[in-house]
Amino acid sequence: MTTERAVCRVAIIGAHRQRVARVVAIIHADESLASVDTLAISSSVDPSSSQRLQELPSGVPPEVTIEYLPCVATFDSYEDDNGESVRYLAKLEYHGPNGTLVNGKTLAPFFDQNESNDDDDEIQNPFPRIAGVAIGCGVDTNDDFDKVKSFMEALSSSCITEATDVDMNMIVECIQPNPEFTSMKEENDCFRDMSDDMKREAVVNRTIGPGKMAIFAYKVAEKAVQQRWGKELLTDNEPETDTQDVAQTDGDEEATELVEIEAAPHFIDPEKIRYACKRCRSVLFSIVDLEDPPHAQSLHNFRRKGQTSNQGMCQNLFIADPLPWMNGCNEMEGKLHCPKCQTKVGHYAWTGAQCSCGTWVTPAIMVPVSKVDEMKPASQNIIATSGPFVFAQPSNVMVQNQS
């Protein structure tokens, strides 16, 4: 029998290790911040409902343990060809469960796919990888927040994942200043100038400083739990009927006729290099669809000292424009899924994202090379990587016949 072990990982990211460690110490000293009561938060899933669940639905654990991951973001800068200073995220590392580890470690293990186990008593965590990210502790500007957010999302999308019934987005939020302050820097300066007694009171009240950051990280965990079991925790779970989706019109008014416009088919030339989903081998795009010209590689990289494998090399493919199977990429950012097997193959962000080589690409429609297999032109009849290939085109994608 399979048992669920509900552990929600939340990364606490700041620019100063001592401040992050202080926040984690406050969390560990308060047992109420160690777990989320799923029954208690059920009412917040649907605030419009006056009812409250009396018992949890099947499959929903009564309690979710929170594992906090203290992390430090280090920023640096360099001069571009125009002599202007360009700020970038040099590294983002995990500093141990208490935040006291001097030399940080990579976050990659927290995103690795759990190895399969044939044991019937296998314990599965409904929160694979990092579910939430709470940013603060010296990361004060929107620009730095965007860099950290893009880095975490790129790290998440670069890991090969299998299609699941639950599509969970990693929640990434930055702490905001209180109404009386214009920025987090101003608020942090105010806390720094307080007397020791006032600081202790602020920590207890969770109104400012590390105490506020501690409760903020807990709120991020609550949101992750709500997202994971949102449908199950709704107090009104009556099945929807077709009549609920029918637009109501007055007797004297005519309903507006909606005309569906089909997207233009996307032609993929078999004599060009093509890229197929690594899991189901469906052809997704070709070299013609990639950015042109390609972005220039930066001189800096995000690997730890001593690591030379693919150092500074691009490990992502950037697509020039949204393709039909991407459903328009209508949000500011989102995930990209294979239209056949629904495996996550990448993500997009209209505000841009950072490539593994260091360059910030805007806009970014990014597919990690680990997610796809490269196919040589059909006349060469060679697939760059081993494995059986099944040619299954997604909808609105057509391949030109060879003459």
Tab-separated table of C-alpha atoms in Angstrom:
chain	number	residue	atom	x	y	z
A	1	MET	CA	0.000	0.000	0.000
A	2	THR	CA	1.323	3.446	-0.949
A	3	THR	CA	1.569	5.973	1.862
A	4	GLU	CA	1.709	9.712	1.371
A	5	ARG	CA	4.263	11.702	3.301
A	6	ALA	CA	3.190	15.318	2.950
A	7	VAL	CA	6.217	17.602	3.189
A	8	CYS	CA	6.006	21.032	1.574
A	9	ARG	CA	9.402	22.598	0.810
A	10	VAL	CA	9.644	26.388	0.954
A	11	ALA	CA	12.852	28.170	-0.003
A	12	ILE	CA	13.603	31.307	2.009
A	13	ILE	CA	15.843	33.434	-0.196
A	14	GLY	CA	17.718	36.538	0.911
A	15	ALA	CA	20.868	38.464	0.093
A	16	HIS	CA	22.408	38.077	3.584
A	17	ARG	CA	23.015	34.671	5.166
A	18	GLN	CA	22.864	35.954	8.749
A	19	ARG	CA	19.458	37.525	8.186
A	20	VAL	CA	18.107	34.364	6.558
A	21	ALA	CA	19.469	32.277	9.461
A	22	ARG	CA	17.752	34.605	11.929
A	23	VAL	CA	14.407	34.106	10.187
A	24	VAL	CA	14.810	30.321	10.234
A	25	ALA	CA	15.695	30.407	13.943
A	26	ILE	CA	12.452	32.257	14.658
A	27	ILE	CA	10.512	29.671	12.635
A	28	HIS	CA	12.102	26.714	14.407
A	29	ALA	CA	11.284	28.273	17.793
A	30	ASP	CA	7.574	28.525	16.917
A	31	GLU	CA	5.851	25.145	16.570
A	32	SER	CA	2.816	26.770	14.947
A	33	LEU	CA	4.970	27.502	11.861
A	34	ALA	CA	6.162	23.907	11.477
A	35	SER	CA	3.096	22.538	9.681
A	36	VAL	CA	-0.132	23.477	7.912
A	37	ASP	CA	-3.498	22.224	9.158
A	38	THR	CA	-5.358	21.403	5.931
A	39	LEU	CA	-8.773	21.347	7.597
A	40	ALA	CA	-8.194	24.780	9.146
A	41	ILE	CA	-7.335	26.382	5.786
A	42	SER	CA	-10.252	24.828	3.904
A	43	SER	CA	-12.401	27.916	4.465
A	44	SER	CA	-9.803	30.175	2.857
A	45	VAL	CA	-9.837	28.125	-0.351
A	46	ASP	CA	-13.368	29.399	-1.068
A	47	PRO	CA	-13.914	32.610	0.933
A	48	SER	CA	-17.363	33.111	-0.639
A	49	SER	CA	-18.654	29.959	1.045
A	50	SER	CA	-20.108	30.244	4.545
A	51	GLN	CA	-19.687	26.501	5.102
A	52	ARG	CA	-16.622	24.796	6.472
A	53	LEU	CA	-15.473	21.240	5.955
A	54	GLN	CA	-16.175	19.014	8.954
A	55	GLU	CA	-13.825	16.281	7.751
A	56	LEU	CA	-11.184	15.990	5.062
A	57	PRO	CA	-11.872	14.285	1.732
A	58	SER	CA	-10.117	11.000	1.003
A	59	GLY	CA	-6.478	11.431	0.017
A	60	VAL	CA	-5.979	14.786	1.763
A	61	PRO	CA	-3.640	14.521	4.769
A	62	PRO	CA	-4.741	16.282	7.971
A	63	GLU	CA	-1.366	17.968	8.318
A	64	VAL	CA	1.431	19.038	5.971
A	65	THR	CA	4.933	19.423	7.385
A	66	ILE	CA	6.880	22.418	6.132
A	67	GLU	CA	10.564	22.045	5.296
A	68	TYR	CA	12.202	25.471	5.113
A	69	LEU	CA	15.284	25.811	2.896
A	70	PRO	CA	17.505	28.805	3.810
A	71	CYS	CA	19.106	30.139	0.614
A	72	VAL	CA	21.344	33.087	-0.268
A	73	ALA	CA	21.321	34.965	-3.577
A	74	THR	CA	24.607	36.614	-4.571
A	75	PHE	CA	24.586	39.388	-7.159
A	76	ASP	CA	27.482	40.784	-9.172
A	77	SER	CA	27.979	43.101	-12.132
A	78	TYR	CA	30.136	43.574	-15.209
A	79	GLU	CA	30.646	46.219	-17.880
A	80	ASP	CA	29.114	45.615	-21.278
A	81	ASP	CA	30.534	46.786	-24.613
A	82	ASN	CA	29.033	50.246	-24.035
A	83	GLY	CA	30.743	50.616	-20.670
A	84	GLU	CA	27.467	50.300	-18.750
A	85	SER	CA	27.238	48.221	-15.594
A	86	VAL	CA	25.049	45.123	-15.924
A	87	ARG	CA	23.869	43.488	-12.703
A	88	TYR	CA	23.295	39.741	-12.698
A	89	LEU	CA	22.573	36.875	-10.332
A	90	ALA	CA	25.957	35.201	-9.790
A	91	LYS	CA	24.760	32.276	-7.668
A	92	LEU	CA	21.890	31.060	-5.519
A	93	GLU	CA	22.766	28.386	-2.971
A	94	TYR	CA	21.277	26.387	-0.098
A	95	HIS	CA	22.975	26.958	3.286
A	96	GLY	CA	21.751	24.026	5.343
A	97	PRO	CA	18.568	23.519	7.384
A	98	ASN	CA	19.510	26.297	9.838
A	99	GLY	CA	21.123	28.653	7.337
A	100	THR	CA	24.440	28.435	9.152
A	101	LEU	CA	26.397	26.541	6.497
A	102	VAL	CA	29.157	28.928	5.332
A	103	ASN	CA	29.733	27.287	1.953
A	104	GLY	CA	26.448	26.926	0.138
A	105	LYS	CA	25.264	23.966	-1.929
A	106	THR	CA	23.376	23.743	-5.188
A	107	LEU	CA	19.571	23.634	-5.157
A	108	ALA	CA	19.452	21.113	-8.011
A	109	PRO	CA	18.866	18.032	-5.764
A	110	PHE	CA	15.610	19.567	-4.525
A	111	PHE	CA	14.295	19.565	-8.108
A	112	ASP	CA	15.457	16.093	-9.142
A	113	GLN	CA	12.787	13.562	-10.019
A	114	ASN	CA	12.296	11.031	-7.207
A	115	GLU	CA	13.617	7.635	-8.235
A	116	SER	CA	10.963	5.011	-8.851
A	117	ASN	CA	10.590	2.231	-6.327
A	118	ASP	CA	8.784	-1.044	-6.890
A	119	ASP	CA	8.226	-1.565	-3.169
A	120	ASP	CA	4.540	-1.622	-2.251
A	121	ASP	CA	5.344	0.428	0.868
A	122	GLU	CA	6.910	3.233	-1.148
A	123	ILE	CA	6.386	6.637	0.449
A	124	GLN	CA	5.412	9.342	-1.997
A	125	ASN	CA	5.435	13.044	-1.280
A	126	PRO	CA	2.547	14.976	-2.885
A	127	PHE	CA	4.882	18.008	-2.989
A	128	PRO	CA	7.788	16.940	-5.204
A	129	ARG	CA	10.598	19.484	-5.393
A	130	ILE	CA	10.285	23.029	-4.043
A	131	ALA	CA	6.646	24.133	-3.834
A	132	GLY	CA	7.101	27.744	-2.686
A	133	VAL	CA	9.706	30.501	-2.646
A	134	ALA	CA	9.663	33.401	-0.151
A	135	ILE	CA	12.031	36.213	-1.152
A	136	GLY	CA	13.251	38.999	1.151
A	137	CYS	CA	16.113	39.524	3.644
A	138	GLY	CA	17.929	42.087	1.523
A	139	VAL	CA	16.478	41.307	-1.913
A	140	ASP	CA	14.815	44.707	-2.029
A	141	THR	CA	14.360	45.695	-5.687
A	142	ASN	CA	11.941	44.401	-8.296
A	143	ASP	CA	14.844	43.811	-10.664
A	144	ASP	CA	16.627	41.500	-8.210
A	145	PHE	CA	13.335	39.737	-7.442
A	146	ASP	CA	12.756	39.074	-11.162
A	147	LYS	CA	16.252	37.627	-11.497
A	148	VAL	CA	15.745	35.259	-8.559
A	149	LYS	CA	12.302	34.239	-9.792
A	150	SER	CA	13.523	33.527	-13.326
A	151	PHE	CA	16.486	31.539	-12.002
A	152	MET	CA	14.249	29.334	-9.836
A	153	GLU	CA	11.797	28.742	-12.671
A	154	ALA	CA	14.614	27.935	-15.100
A	155	LEU	CA	16.070	25.465	-12.592
A	156	SER	CA	12.669	23.857	-12.147
A	157	SER	CA	11.940	23.593	-15.886
A	158	SER	CA	15.402	22.152	-16.650
A	159	CYS	CA	14.594	18.992	-14.668
A	160	ILE	CA	12.931	16.194	-16.596
A	161	THR	CA	9.463	15.595	-15.206
A	162	GLU	CA	6.772	13.106	-15.951
A	163	ALA	CA	3.183	14.099	-16.676
A	164	THR	CA	1.049	14.032	-13.532
A	165	ASP	CA	-2.599	14.462	-12.759
A	166	VAL	CA	-1.859	17.582	-10.711
A	167	ASP	CA	-0.150	20.522	-12.418
A	168	MET	CA	1.430	22.526	-9.618
A	169	ASN	CA	3.089	25.850	-10.260
A	170	MET	CA	5.918	26.818	-7.943
A	171	ILE	CA	4.678	29.804	-5.927
A	172	VAL	CA	7.283	32.599	-5.938
A	173	GLU	CA	6.530	35.721	-3.882
A	174	CYS	CA	8.526	38.662	-2.549
A	175	ILE	CA	7.764	40.242	0.818
A	176	GLN	CA	6.137	43.672	0.534
A	177	PRO	CA	6.604	46.758	2.755
A	178	ASN	CA	4.019	47.856	5.302
A	179	PRO	CA	1.732	50.721	4.157
A	180	GLU	CA	3.731	53.328	6.080
A	181	PHE	CA	6.892	52.532	4.074
A	182	THR	CA	7.639	53.098	0.399
A	183	SER	CA	10.112	50.221	0.050
A	184	MET	CA	11.477	47.223	1.905
A	185	LYS	CA	14.812	49.017	2.234
A	186	GLU	CA	13.111	51.848	4.125
A	187	GLU	CA	11.283	49.343	6.324
A	188	ASN	CA	14.473	47.389	7.067
A	189	ASP	CA	16.325	50.607	7.931
A	190	CYS	CA	13.548	51.478	10.374
A	191	PHE	CA	13.861	48.072	12.067
A	192	ARG	CA	17.624	48.450	12.270
A	193	ASP	CA	17.246	51.761	14.119
A	194	MET	CA	14.894	50.316	16.751
A	195	SER	CA	15.965	49.677	20.309
A	196	ASP	CA	16.530	46.088	21.430
A	197	ASP	CA	13.246	46.034	23.330
A	198	MET	CA	11.312	47.290	20.312
A	199	LYS	CA	12.978	44.689	18.091
A	200	ARG	CA	12.012	41.878	20.446
A	201	GLU	CA	8.432	43.132	20.495
A	202	ALA	CA	8.365	43.358	16.695
A	203	VAL	CA	9.596	39.768	16.404
A	204	VAL	CA	6.845	38.554	18.748
A	205	ASN	CA	4.157	40.557	16.929
A	206	ARG	CA	5.436	39.571	13.440
A	207	THR	CA	4.954	43.164	12.278
A	208	ILE	CA	8.396	44.058	10.941
A	209	GLY	CA	11.876	42.602	10.525
A	210	PRO	CA	12.716	38.865	10.688
A	211	GLY	CA	9.476	38.041	12.514
A	212	LYS	CA	7.467	39.410	9.609
A	213	MET	CA	9.596	37.406	7.142
A	214	ALA	CA	8.990	34.231	9.173
A	215	ILE	CA	5.202	34.517	8.990
A	216	PHE	CA	5.482	35.503	5.302
A	217	ALA	CA	7.330	32.249	4.515
A	218	TYR	CA	4.612	30.315	6.359
A	219	LYS	CA	1.902	32.051	4.287
A	220	VAL	CA	3.696	30.959	1.111
A	221	ALA	CA	3.534	27.364	2.387
A	222	GLU	CA	-0.196	27.739	3.063
A	223	LYS	CA	-0.740	28.913	-0.514
A	224	ALA	CA	1.148	25.884	-1.828
A	225	VAL	CA	-1.074	23.546	0.213
A	226	GLN	CA	-4.212	25.344	-0.987
A	227	GLN	CA	-3.028	25.018	-4.571
A	228	ARG	CA	-2.265	21.299	-4.199
A	229	TRP	CA	-5.676	20.344	-2.781
A	230	GLY	CA	-7.780	23.326	-3.827
A	231	LYS	CA	-10.494	21.292	-5.536
A	232	GLU	CA	-10.717	18.729	-2.729
A	233	LEU	CA	-10.983	21.437	-0.047
A	234	LEU	CA	-13.895	23.255	-1.676
A	235	THR	CA	-16.947	23.047	0.575
A	236	ASP	CA	-19.307	22.970	-2.386
A	237	ASN	CA	-18.167	20.141	-4.653
A	238	GLU	CA	-21.364	19.552	-6.614
A	239	PRO	CA	-20.680	18.464	-10.194
A	240	GLU	CA	-21.014	21.188	-12.748
A	241	THR	CA	-23.823	20.973	-15.264
A	242	ASP	CA	-23.922	22.193	-18.806
A	243	THR	CA	-26.504	24.807	-17.833
A	244	GLN	CA	-24.003	26.547	-15.561
A	245	ASP	CA	-21.893	27.505	-18.559
A	246	VAL	CA	-24.773	28.753	-20.719
A	247	ALA	CA	-24.911	32.529	-21.010
A	248	GLN	CA	-28.242	33.981	-19.955
A	249	THR	CA	-29.828	36.590	-22.227
A	250	ASP	CA	-32.936	38.733	-21.915
A	251	GLY	CA	-35.946	37.856	-24.054
A	252	ASP	CA	-35.607	41.018	-26.153
A	253	GLU	CA	-31.852	40.635	-26.692
A	254	GLU	CA	-30.140	38.372	-29.162
A	255	ALA	CA	-27.160	36.384	-28.022
A	256	THR	CA	-23.925	37.459	-29.636
A	257	GLU	CA	-22.676	34.833	-32.040
A	258	LEU	CA	-19.142	33.748	-31.280
A	259	VAL	CA	-16.970	32.793	-34.215
A	260	GLU	CA	-14.019	30.569	-33.485
A	261	ILE	CA	-10.968	31.468	-35.524
A	262	GLU	CA	-8.672	28.545	-36.141
A	263	ALA	CA	-4.966	29.116	-35.756
A	264	ALA	CA	-2.950	28.919	-38.929
A	265	PRO	CA	-1.271	25.507	-39.302
A	266	HIS	CA	2.403	25.364	-38.505
A	267	PHE	CA	4.549	23.706	-41.161
A	268	ILE	CA	7.671	21.835	-40.136
A	269	ASP	CA	10.129	21.090	-42.917
A	270	PRO	CA	11.467	17.519	-42.529
A	271	GLU	CA	14.686	18.607	-44.245
A	272	LYS	CA	15.484	20.922	-41.349
A	273	ILE	CA	16.773	19.978	-37.895
A	274	ARG	CA	13.747	19.244	-35.713
A	275	TYR	CA	13.183	18.830	-31.989
A	276	ALA	CA	10.886	16.193	-30.499
A	277	CYS	CA	9.490	15.617	-27.012
A	278	LYS	CA	11.903	13.337	-25.154
A	279	ARG	CA	9.084	11.339	-23.633
A	280	CYS	CA	6.659	10.629	-26.517
A	281	ARG	CA	8.840	11.718	-29.482
A	282	SER	CA	6.257	14.129	-30.885
A	283	VAL	CA	7.857	16.746	-33.125
A	284	LEU	CA	7.386	20.150	-31.478
A	285	PHE	CA	9.430	22.633	-33.535
A	286	SER	CA	12.376	22.968	-35.894
A	287	ILE	CA	15.542	25.029	-36.085
A	288	VAL	CA	13.625	27.540	-38.216
A	289	ASP	CA	11.471	28.413	-35.190
A	290	LEU	CA	14.416	29.371	-32.976
A	291	GLU	CA	15.511	32.938	-32.229
A	292	ASP	CA	17.378	34.561	-35.097
A	293	PRO	CA	19.977	35.799	-34.512
A	294	PRO	CA	20.718	33.750	-31.374
A	295	HIS	CA	21.519	35.641	-28.181
A	296	ALA	CA	25.155	36.366	-27.374
A	297	GLN	CA	26.641	34.290	-24.589
A	298	SER	CA	27.768	36.179	-21.490
A	299	LEU	CA	31.167	35.704	-19.916
A	300	HIS	CA	29.849	34.832	-16.451
A	301	ASN	CA	28.084	31.654	-15.341
A	302	PHE	CA	26.252	30.253	-12.337
A	303	ARG	CA	28.198	27.081	-11.682
A	304	ARG	CA	30.198	26.468	-8.575
A	305	LYS	CA	33.942	26.900	-8.664
A	306	GLY	CA	35.707	23.874	-10.087
A	307	GLN	CA	32.808	22.688	-12.243
A	308	THR	CA	33.756	22.732	-15.909
A	309	SER	CA	31.145	20.555	-17.599
A	310	ASN	CA	29.223	22.714	-20.108
A	311	GLN	CA	30.454	25.734	-18.167
A	312	GLY	CA	29.043	28.917	-19.630
A	313	MET	CA	27.309	27.021	-22.446
A	314	CYS	CA	23.688	27.476	-23.439
A	315	GLN	CA	21.574	24.597	-22.187
A	316	ASN	CA	18.297	26.064	-23.484
A	317	LEU	CA	16.596	26.591	-26.828
A	318	PHE	CA	14.783	29.909	-27.261
A	319	ILE	CA	11.848	30.012	-29.683
A	320	ALA	CA	11.219	33.256	-31.583
A	321	ASP	CA	7.390	33.298	-31.490
A	322	PRO	CA	4.630	31.253	-29.815
A	323	LEU	CA	3.681	28.113	-31.756
A	324	PRO	CA	0.080	26.850	-32.146
A	325	TRP	CA	0.466	24.095	-29.538
A	326	MET	CA	1.485	26.708	-26.928
A	327	ASN	CA	-2.072	28.089	-26.772
A	328	GLY	CA	-0.968	31.657	-27.466
A	329	CYS	CA	1.161	32.159	-24.336
A	330	ASN	CA	-1.490	34.646	-23.230
A	331	GLU	CA	-0.320	35.078	-19.635
A	332	MET	CA	2.726	37.069	-18.560
A	333	GLU	CA	4.460	33.775	-17.877
A	334	GLY	CA	3.629	30.097	-17.749
A	335	LYS	CA	4.640	26.516	-18.482
A	336	LEU	CA	4.879	24.772	-21.846
A	337	HIS	CA	3.543	21.219	-22.125
A	338	CYS	CA	3.834	18.669	-24.902
A	339	PRO	CA	0.422	18.663	-26.647
A	340	LYS	CA	0.372	14.863	-26.809
A	341	CYS	CA	1.677	13.486	-23.494
A	342	GLN	CA	1.359	16.734	-21.458
A	343	THR	CA	4.915	16.456	-20.136
A	344	LYS	CA	6.349	19.819	-19.166
A	345	VAL	CA	8.891	20.799	-21.836
A	346	GLY	CA	9.687	24.403	-20.910
A	347	HIS	CA	8.260	27.746	-19.888
A	348	TYR	CA	7.765	31.271	-21.188
A	349	ALA	CA	8.105	34.714	-19.639
A	350	TRP	CA	7.378	37.894	-21.560
A	351	THR	CA	9.500	39.840	-19.054
A	352	GLY	CA	12.472	37.640	-19.938
A	353	ALA	CA	14.505	34.845	-18.370
A	354	GLN	CA	18.136	34.070	-17.765
A	355	CYS	CA	19.827	31.436	-19.905
A	356	SER	CA	22.276	29.018	-18.317
A	357	CYS	CA	25.090	30.937	-20.026
A	358	GLY	CA	24.131	34.092	-18.131
A	359	THR	CA	22.424	36.155	-20.825
A	360	TRP	CA	19.033	37.664	-20.030
A	361	VAL	CA	16.728	36.916	-23.004
A	362	THR	CA	13.587	39.023	-23.509
A	363	PRO	CA	10.988	37.776	-24.238
A	364	ALA	CA	11.807	34.196	-23.331
A	365	ILE	CA	10.089	31.121	-24.790
A	366	MET	CA	12.540	28.607	-23.409
A	367	VAL	CA	12.876	24.845	-23.853
A	368	PRO	CA	15.788	23.136	-22.027
A	369	VAL	CA	17.790	20.825	-24.289
A	370	SER	CA	17.238	18.071	-21.712
A	371	LYS	CA	13.524	18.065	-22.579
A	372	VAL	CA	13.829	17.311	-26.298
A	373	ASP	CA	15.638	15.035	-28.758
A	374	GLU	CA	17.321	16.596	-31.782
A	375	MET	CA	16.371	15.054	-35.146
A	376	LYS	CA	18.572	15.382	-38.178
A	377	PRO	CA	17.002	16.134	-41.585
A	378	ALA	CA	14.832	13.276	-42.841
A	379	SER	CA	17.130	12.623	-45.817
A	380	GLN	CA	19.914	11.704	-43.382
A	381	ASN	CA	17.561	9.365	-41.488
A	382	ILE	CA	19.459	9.936	-38.233
A	383	ILE	CA	18.260	10.830	-34.764
A	384	ALA	CA	20.908	12.570	-32.708
A	385	THR	CA	20.018	10.734	-29.499
A	386	SER	CA	19.271	7.054	-29.133
A	387	GLY	CA	15.834	5.620	-28.527
A	388	PRO	CA	12.790	4.668	-30.590
A	389	PHE	CA	11.049	7.523	-32.360
A	390	VAL	CA	7.321	7.780	-32.885
A	391	PHE	CA	6.323	10.512	-35.294
A	392	ALA	CA	3.136	11.952	-33.780
A	393	GLN	CA	2.340	15.514	-34.727
A	394	PRO	CA	0.461	17.817	-32.327
A	395	SER	CA	-2.648	19.561	-33.592
A	396	ASN	CA	-2.163	22.481	-35.995
A	397	VAL	CA	1.297	21.174	-36.918
A	398	MET	CA	1.878	19.923	-40.429
A	399	VAL	CA	4.955	18.510	-42.103
A	400	GLN	CA	5.680	19.327	-45.713
A	401	ASN	CA	5.872	16.391	-48.078
A	402	GLN	CA	9.234	15.782	-49.657
A	403	SER	CA	9.310	16.422	-53.377
